Amino acid sequence: MAFEYAPAPESRSVVDIAPSYGLFIDGEFRPAEDGKVFKTVSPSSEEVLSEVAQAGQSDVDAAVRAARKAFEKWSALPGSERAKYLFRIARIIQERSRELAVLESLDNGKPIRESRDADLPLVAAHFFYYAGWADKLGHAGFGADPKPLGVAGQVIPWNFPLLMLAWKIAPALACGNTVVLKPAETTPLSALFFADICRQAGLPKGVVNILTGDGSTGAALVAHPDVNKVAFTGSTEVGKAIARTVAGTGKKLTLELGGKAANIVFEDAPIDQAVEGIVNGIFFNQGHVCCAGSRLLVQESVQDELLEALKRRMSTLRVGDPLDKNTDIGAINSAEQLARIKSLADSGEAEGAQRWAPACELPSTGYWFAPTLFTGVSQAHRIAREEIFGPVLSVLTFRTPAEAVEKANNTPYGLSAGIWTEKGSRILWMADKLRAGVVWANTFNKFDPTSPFGGYKESGFGREGGRHGLEAYLNV
Amino acid sequence: MSESRLGVLKTYKLFVGGKFPRSESGRVYEVTDAKGNWLANAPLASRKDARDAVVAARKAFGGWSGATAYNRGQILYRIAEMLEGRREQFVREVAEGEGLSKSKAAAVVDAAVDRWVWYAGWTDKIGQIAGAANPVAGPYFNLSTTEPTGVVAVLAPQDSSFLGLVSVLAPVIATGNTAVVVTSQKSPLPALSLGEVLATSDLPGGVVNVLSGKAAEIGPHLAAHSDVNAIDLTGADAELATALETAAAENLKRVLRPRDEDWSAEPGTDRLLAFLETKTVWHPIGV
């Protein structure tokens, strides 16, 4: 029998969203020079949350100018002083974490359980970790006195808005750079709240500048001649365009792009644990995860048993109000993304794969997509090759470890992979052969500020996290 | 030896997949010394030669990247041994090709031999320098290790035709990558002769592939090739480097941009790290 759950919504009263926000330049909020604005909506209700400024070229110029001006003093501060600013920021984030979690769930659509228990703790931890590096850079293996690069132009995606901000800003500031960051068009609010945290922390003006806007703002930022470093997380298509823009300029570039990770289950794997890992791998954050385990490779001998258990588990997933503490799967981030997921799922059916989703009632307003599984998927299908960035799992099978490796690596991407088996030597053999930057064995979608993250091949280059993550922001 | 004896000249050939083919295009170009005297006809490698070289490099990648670091170190050391044995030949080729005195050319060749030795010692150490055991906040084993990027296209320096070439090539293969090298256009002969050394040093065929010709002609094909994972633009001028970096974006090759180099200085680890990926493996800890 199915359990009924009473609604258990997290209170919205903890967060106070202003009706409009300007751009955060040189320590102050100001409107875009040409006065342009756009609305940000809650994807779960389509309610307008706020109106934010659309930064144009002259705003980008002003922000880069402010960052350049601030760079001189910021980079000259003793590392121990920069560290203390970052420690302050980490602590204030912890203090305000419930507010930020609710805000993130409202603006992004992700379940409060994830924003509260995954995003926000990782955000604070990331600042805390890199704070400690600021006065220890000479011990990081990049020479005795490595130097910052200057002004970093950073463009981040909508799937983990505040976490991606932390991944970008924390190491940049620790190394002595100043930043101009553009949050994603559909999720600008947490970055604007972060600007307020910078104010509370007493961060010198101009060290962090936040420009809201669409793709054109990001393009202007990465092309700006006075930017020394470009960091981008997002789609492989845009990443390639940025790489072309940066070519020949000497700007340092790191890219964290798409993925089509294989999650590989061997016949000796503990099925229940594997099922939890598969569900976490593809349905965490509505599948809006670049390292999502979107291709399930299951050994043929356990295919039936595994799929039955997986379907049973998927039937218990609760889709709905992101602020409800019982929600497993929240809203798709935007109408545009929903259309893309629908179109790719339709292509799966059209190309001959079998589609399955549990019976599940979706809210009438907002953007929703039920957790979906495709079986009978061949490697040629679009749903096996293209990043869907949604709660859609493509199931393929294999017989031998060698075949699993070959299928797993048969993609231009190389961000992550998963392995489920009880045999230790097989884990290490597989981990060695998989061409991916992060390999989760008997677990999935784990992150930590000390642990380098980033891709092989067309999933980008450079690493975020750990000692490795410093390199992107040092002149080495 | 009679003064009137006519010397036996060498036909310089490409080095691809462990073999010594002529350019499939049938083209050669005249290589001269600093005074313009004819030295040899070098193959003028074509697009097809570049593609063949990439195929050979890809084929060799699995074995070479899977070889133990100790084994790679011994083979790199063997290269130094073989080179030392043919020192006189390389001194002559470098002196003629770069217009150096015999003693200066000898110093260059000695430095090149020593560079192979230096990198031979790095193969089983760079992973310890660049890897990490990460103290994550949870019950997980978390290890970051280095892995070679794959097939690396290398545009060797135009000026330092031998020491420069060894300096850019050795770190690429020390870390387990395989290489397609485009030699100095003006002085390709030491690089082509190096192929003969590599062929007799237990280096598996295809790990290093040597093409002589024009960087501006071959470079764009390598930069645009989807089965090349990285490109070293050291031998490209600024204009060519920009064009190739742009082309390399198509499959997001790792790009090492040209910069000021002092080939006589100790290299540091930059070039080893440039073509290494970091892989992080997680596993739960529990009983």
CSV table of N, CA and C in Angstrom, one decimal, chain A residues 294-381:
chain,number,residue,atom,x,y,z
A,294,SER,N,23.4,9.4,-16.6
A,294,SER,CA,22.3,9.4,-17.5
A,294,SER,C,22.2,8.2,-18.3
A,295,ARG,N,23.3,7.4,-18.4
A,295,ARG,CA,23.3,6.1,-19.1
A,295,ARG,C,23.5,5.0,-18.1
A,296,LEU,N,22.5,4.2,-17.9
A,296,LEU,CA,22.7,3.0,-17.0
A,296,LEU,C,23.2,1.9,-17.9
A,297,LEU,N,24.4,1.4,-17.5
A,297,LEU,CA,24.9,0.2,-18.2
A,297,LEU,C,24.7,-1.0,-17.2
A,298,VAL,N,23.8,-1.9,-17.5
A,298,VAL,CA,23.6,-3.0,-16.6
A,298,VAL,C,24.0,-4.3,-17.3
A,299,GLN,N,24.7,-5.1,-16.4
A,299,GLN,CA,25.1,-6.4,-17.0
A,299,GLN,C,23.8,-7.3,-17.3
A,300,GLU,N,23.9,-7.9,-18.4
A,300,GLU,CA,22.7,-8.5,-19.0
A,300,GLU,C,22.0,-9.5,-18.0
A,301,SER,N,22.8,-10.2,-17.2
A,301,SER,CA,22.3,-11.3,-16.4
A,301,SER,C,21.4,-10.8,-15.2
A,302,VAL,N,21.6,-9.5,-14.9
A,302,VAL,CA,20.8,-8.9,-13.8
A,302,VAL,C,19.8,-7.8,-14.3
A,303,GLN,N,19.7,-7.7,-15.6
A,303,GLN,CA,18.9,-6.6,-16.1
A,303,GLN,C,17.5,-6.7,-15.6
A,304,ASP,N,16.8,-7.8,-15.7
A,304,ASP,CA,15.4,-7.9,-15.3
A,304,ASP,C,15.2,-7.6,-13.8
A,305,GLU,N,16.1,-8.2,-13.0
A,305,GLU,CA,16.0,-8.0,-11.5
A,305,GLU,C,16.2,-6.5,-11.2
A,306,LEU,N,17.2,-5.9,-11.8
A,306,LEU,CA,17.5,-4.6,-11.5
A,306,LEU,C,16.5,-3.6,-11.9
A,307,LEU,N,16.0,-3.8,-13.2
A,307,LEU,CA,15.0,-2.9,-13.7
A,307,LEU,C,13.7,-3.0,-12.9
A,308,GLU,N,13.3,-4.2,-12.4
A,308,GLU,CA,12.1,-4.3,-11.6
A,308,GLU,C,12.3,-3.5,-10.3
A,309,ALA,N,13.4,-3.7,-9.7
A,309,ALA,CA,13.7,-3.0,-8.4
A,309,ALA,C,13.7,-1.4,-8.7
A,310,LEU,N,14.3,-1.1,-9.8
A,310,LEU,CA,14.4,0.4,-10.1
A,310,LEU,C,13.1,1.0,-10.3
A,311,LYS,N,12.2,0.3,-11.1
A,311,LYS,CA,10.9,0.8,-11.3
A,311,LYS,C,10.1,0.9,-10.0
A,312,ARG,N,10.3,-0.1,-9.2
A,312,ARG,CA,9.6,-0.1,-7.9
A,312,ARG,C,10.0,1.2,-7.1
A,313,ARG,N,11.3,1.4,-7.1
A,313,ARG,CA,11.8,2.6,-6.4
A,313,ARG,C,11.4,3.9,-7.0
A,314,MET,N,11.4,3.9,-8.3
A,314,MET,CA,10.9,5.2,-9.0
A,314,MET,C,9.5,5.5,-8.7
A,315,SER,N,8.7,4.5,-8.5
A,315,SER,CA,7.3,4.7,-8.2
A,315,SER,C,7.1,5.4,-6.9
A,316,THR,N,8.1,5.4,-6.0
A,316,THR,CA,7.9,6.0,-4.7
A,316,THR,C,8.5,7.5,-4.7
A,317,LEU,N,9.1,7.9,-5.8
A,317,LEU,CA,9.6,9.2,-5.9
A,317,LEU,C,8.5,10.3,-5.9
A,318,ARG,N,8.6,11.3,-5.0
A,318,ARG,CA,7.6,12.3,-4.9
A,318,ARG,C,8.0,13.5,-5.7
A,319,VAL,N,7.2,13.8,-6.7
A,319,VAL,CA,7.4,15.0,-7.6
A,319,VAL,C,6.5,16.1,-7.2
A,320,GLY,N,7.0,17.3,-7.0
A,320,GLY,CA,6.1,18.4,-6.6
A,320,GLY,C,6.8,19.6,-5.9
A,321,ASP,N,6.1,20.3,-5.1
A,321,ASP,CA,6.5,21.5,-4.5
A,321,ASP,C,7.9,21.4,-4.0
A,322,PRO,N,8.8,22.2,-4.5
A,322,PRO,CA,10.2,22.2,-4.1
A,322,PRO,C,10.4,22.5,-2.6
A,323,LEU,N,9.5,23.3,-2.1
A,323,LEU,CA,9.6,23.7,-0.7
A,323,LEU,C,9.0,22.6,0.3
A,324,ASP,N,8.4,21.6,-0.2
A,324,ASP,CA,7.9,20.5,0.6
A,324,ASP,C,9.1,19.6,1.0
A,325,LYS,N,9.3,19.4,2.3
A,325,LYS,CA,10.4,18.6,2.7
A,325,LYS,C,10.4,17.2,2.3
A,326,ASN,N,9.2,16.7,1.8
A,326,ASN,CA,9.2,15.3,1.4
A,326,ASN,C,9.4,15.2,-0.1
A,327,THR,N,9.6,16.3,-0.8
A,327,THR,CA,9.7,16.2,-2.2
A,327,THR,C,11.1,15.7,-2.6
A,328,ASP,N,11.0,14.7,-3.6
A,328,ASP,CA,12.3,14.1,-4.1
A,328,ASP,C,12.7,14.8,-5.4
A,329,ILE,N,11.7,15.2,-6.3
A,329,ILE,CA,12.0,15.7,-7.5
A,329,ILE,C,11.2,17.0,-7.7
A,330,GLY,N,11.9,18.1,-7.9
A,330,GLY,CA,11.3,19.4,-8.0
A,330,GLY,C,10.9,19.8,-9.4
A,331,ALA,N,10.9,21.1,-9.6
A,331,ALA,CA,10.5,21.6,-11.0
A,331,ALA,C,11.7,21.6,-11.9
A,332,ILE,N,11.3,21.4,-13.2
A,332,ILE,CA,12.3,21.7,-14.3
A,332,ILE,C,12.6,23.2,-14.3
A,333,ASN,N,13.8,23.6,-14.5
A,333,ASN,CA,14.2,25.0,-14.2
A,333,ASN,C,13.5,26.0,-15.1
A,334,SER,N,13.2,25.6,-16.3
A,334,SER,CA,12.6,26.6,-17.2
A,334,SER,C,11.7,26.0,-18.3
A,335,ALA,N,10.9,26.8,-18.9
A,335,ALA,CA,10.0,26.2,-20.0
A,335,ALA,C,10.9,25.7,-21.1
A,336,GLU,N,12.0,26.5,-21.3
A,336,GLU,CA,12.9,26.2,-22.4
A,336,GLU,C,13.5,24.8,-22.2
A,337,GLN,N,14.0,24.6,-20.9
A,337,GLN,CA,14.6,23.3,-20.6
A,337,GLN,C,13.6,22.2,-20.7
A,338,LEU,N,12.4,22.4,-20.2
A,338,LEU,CA,11.4,21.4,-20.3
A,338,LEU,C,11.1,21.0,-21.7
A,339,ALA,N,11.1,22.0,-22.6
A,339,ALA,CA,10.8,21.7,-24.0
A,339,ALA,C,12.0,20.8,-24.6
A,340,ARG,N,13.2,21.1,-24.1
A,340,ARG,CA,14.3,20.3,-24.6
A,340,ARG,C,14.3,18.9,-24.1
A,341,ILE,N,13.9,18.7,-22.9
A,341,ILE,CA,13.8,17.4,-22.3
A,341,ILE,C,12.7,16.6,-23.0
A,342,LYS,N,11.5,17.3,-23.2
A,342,LYS,CA,10.4,16.6,-23.9
A,342,LYS,C,10.8,16.2,-25.3
A,343,SER,N,11.5,17.1,-26.0
A,343,SER,CA,11.9,16.8,-27.4
A,343,SER,C,12.9,15.6,-27.5
A,344,LEU,N,13.8,15.5,-26.5
A,344,LEU,CA,14.8,14.4,-26.5
A,344,LEU,C,14.1,13.1,-26.1
A,345,ALA,N,13.2,13.2,-25.1
A,345,ALA,CA,12.4,12.0,-24.7
A,345,ALA,C,11.6,11.5,-25.9
A,346,ASP,N,11.0,12.4,-26.6
A,346,ASP,CA,10.2,12.0,-27.8
A,346,ASP,C,11.1,11.3,-28.8
A,347,SER,N,12.3,11.9,-29.0
A,347,SER,CA,13.2,11.2,-30.0
A,347,SER,C,13.5,9.8,-29.6
A,348,GLY,N,13.6,9.6,-28.2
A,348,GLY,CA,13.8,8.2,-27.8
A,348,GLY,C,12.8,7.3,-28.2
A,349,GLU,N,11.5,7.7,-28.1
A,349,GLU,CA,10.4,6.9,-28.5
A,349,GLU,C,10.4,6.7,-30.0
A,350,ALA,N,10.6,7.8,-30.7
A,350,ALA,CA,10.6,7.8,-32.2
A,350,ALA,C,11.7,6.9,-32.7
A,351,GLU,N,12.9,6.8,-32.0
A,351,GLU,CA,14.0,6.0,-32.5
A,351,GLU,C,13.8,4.5,-32.0
A,352,GLY,N,12.8,4.2,-31.3
A,352,GLY,CA,12.5,2.8,-31.0
A,352,GLY,C,12.8,2.3,-29.6
A,353,ALA,N,13.2,3.2,-28.7
A,353,ALA,CA,13.4,2.8,-27.3
A,353,ALA,C,12.0,2.8,-26.6
A,354,GLN,N,11.9,2.0,-25.5
A,354,GLN,CA,10.7,1.9,-24.8
A,354,GLN,C,10.7,2.8,-23.6
A,355,ARG,N,9.6,3.6,-23.5
A,355,ARG,CA,9.6,4.6,-22.5
A,355,ARG,C,8.7,4.1,-21.3
A,356,TRP,N,9.2,4.4,-20.1
A,356,TRP,CA,8.4,4.1,-18.9
A,356,TRP,C,8.5,5.2,-17.9
A,357,ALA,N,7.4,5.5,-17.3
A,357,ALA,CA,7.5,6.4,-16.1
A,357,ALA,C,6.4,6.0,-15.1
A,358,PRO,N,6.7,6.2,-13.9
A,358,PRO,CA,5.6,5.8,-12.9
A,358,PRO,C,4.4,6.7,-13.0
A,359,ALA,N,3.3,6.2,-12.6
A,359,ALA,CA,2.1,7.0,-12.5
A,359,ALA,C,2.4,8.1,-11.6
A,360,CYS,N,2.2,9.3,-12.0
A,360,CYS,CA,2.6,10.4,-11.1
A,360,CYS,C,1.9,11.7,-11.5
A,361,GLU,N,1.3,12.3,-10.5
A,361,GLU,CA,0.4,13.5,-10.8
A,361,GLU,C,1.3,14.7,-10.7
A,362,LEU,N,1.4,15.5,-11.8
A,362,LEU,CA,2.2,16.6,-11.9
A,362,LEU,C,1.4,17.9,-11.6
A,363,PRO,N,1.9,18.9,-10.9
A,363,PRO,CA,1.2,20.1,-10.6
A,363,PRO,C,0.7,20.8,-11.9
A,364,SER,N,-0.3,21.5,-11.8
A,364,SER,CA,-0.9,22.1,-13.1
A,364,SER,C,-0.2,23.4,-13.5
A,365,THR,N,0.5,24.1,-12.6
A,365,THR,CA,1.3,25.2,-13.0
A,365,THR,C,2.7,24.9,-12.8
A,366,GLY,N,3.6,25.6,-13.5
A,366,GLY,CA,5.0,25.3,-13.4
A,366,GLY,C,5.5,24.3,-14.5
A,367,TYR,N,6.8,24.0,-14.4
A,367,TYR,CA,7.4,23.1,-15.4
A,367,TYR,C,7.8,21.8,-14.7
A,368,TRP,N,7.3,20.7,-15.3
A,368,TRP,CA,7.4,19.4,-14.6
A,368,TRP,C,7.7,18.3,-15.6
A,369,PHE,N,8.5,17.4,-15.1
A,369,PHE,CA,8.7,16.2,-16.0
A,369,PHE,C,8.9,15.0,-15.1
A,370,ALA,N,8.1,14.0,-15.3
A,370,ALA,CA,8.1,12.8,-14.4
A,370,ALA,C,9.4,12.0,-14.6
A,371,PRO,N,9.9,11.4,-13.6
A,371,PRO,CA,11.1,10.6,-13.7
A,371,PRO,C,10.8,9.5,-14.8
A,372,THR,N,11.7,9.4,-15.7
A,372,THR,CA,11.5,8.6,-16.9
A,372,THR,C,12.6,7.6,-17.2
A,373,LEU,N,12.3,6.5,-17.7
A,373,LEU,CA,13.3,5.4,-18.0
A,373,LEU,C,13.1,4.9,-19.4
A,374,PHE,N,14.2,4.8,-20.1
A,374,PHE,CA,14.1,4.2,-21.5
A,374,PHE,C,14.9,2.9,-21.5
A,375,THR,N,14.2,1.8,-21.9
A,375,THR,CA,14.9,0.6,-22.2
A,375,THR,C,15.0,0.3,-23.7
A,376,GLY,N,15.8,-0.7,-24.0
A,376,GLY,CA,15.9,-1.0,-25.4
A,376,GLY,C,16.7,0.1,-26.1
A,377,VAL,N,17.6,0.8,-25.4
A,377,VAL,CA,18.3,1.9,-26.0
A,377,VAL,C,19.5,1.4,-26.7
A,378,SER,N,19.8,1.9,-27.9
A,378,SER,CA,21.1,1.5,-28.6
A,378,SER,C,22.0,2.7,-28.5
A,379,GLN,N,23.3,2.4,-28.7
A,379,GLN,CA,24.3,3.5,-28.6
A,379,GLN,C,24.1,4.6,-29.6
A,380,ALA,N,23.3,4.3,-30.7
A,380,ALA,CA,23.1,5.2,-31.7
A,380,ALA,C,22.0,6.2,-31.4
A,381,HIS,N,21.1,5.9,-30.5
A,381,HIS,CA,20.0,6.7,-30.2
A,381,HIS,C,20.5,8.1,-29.6
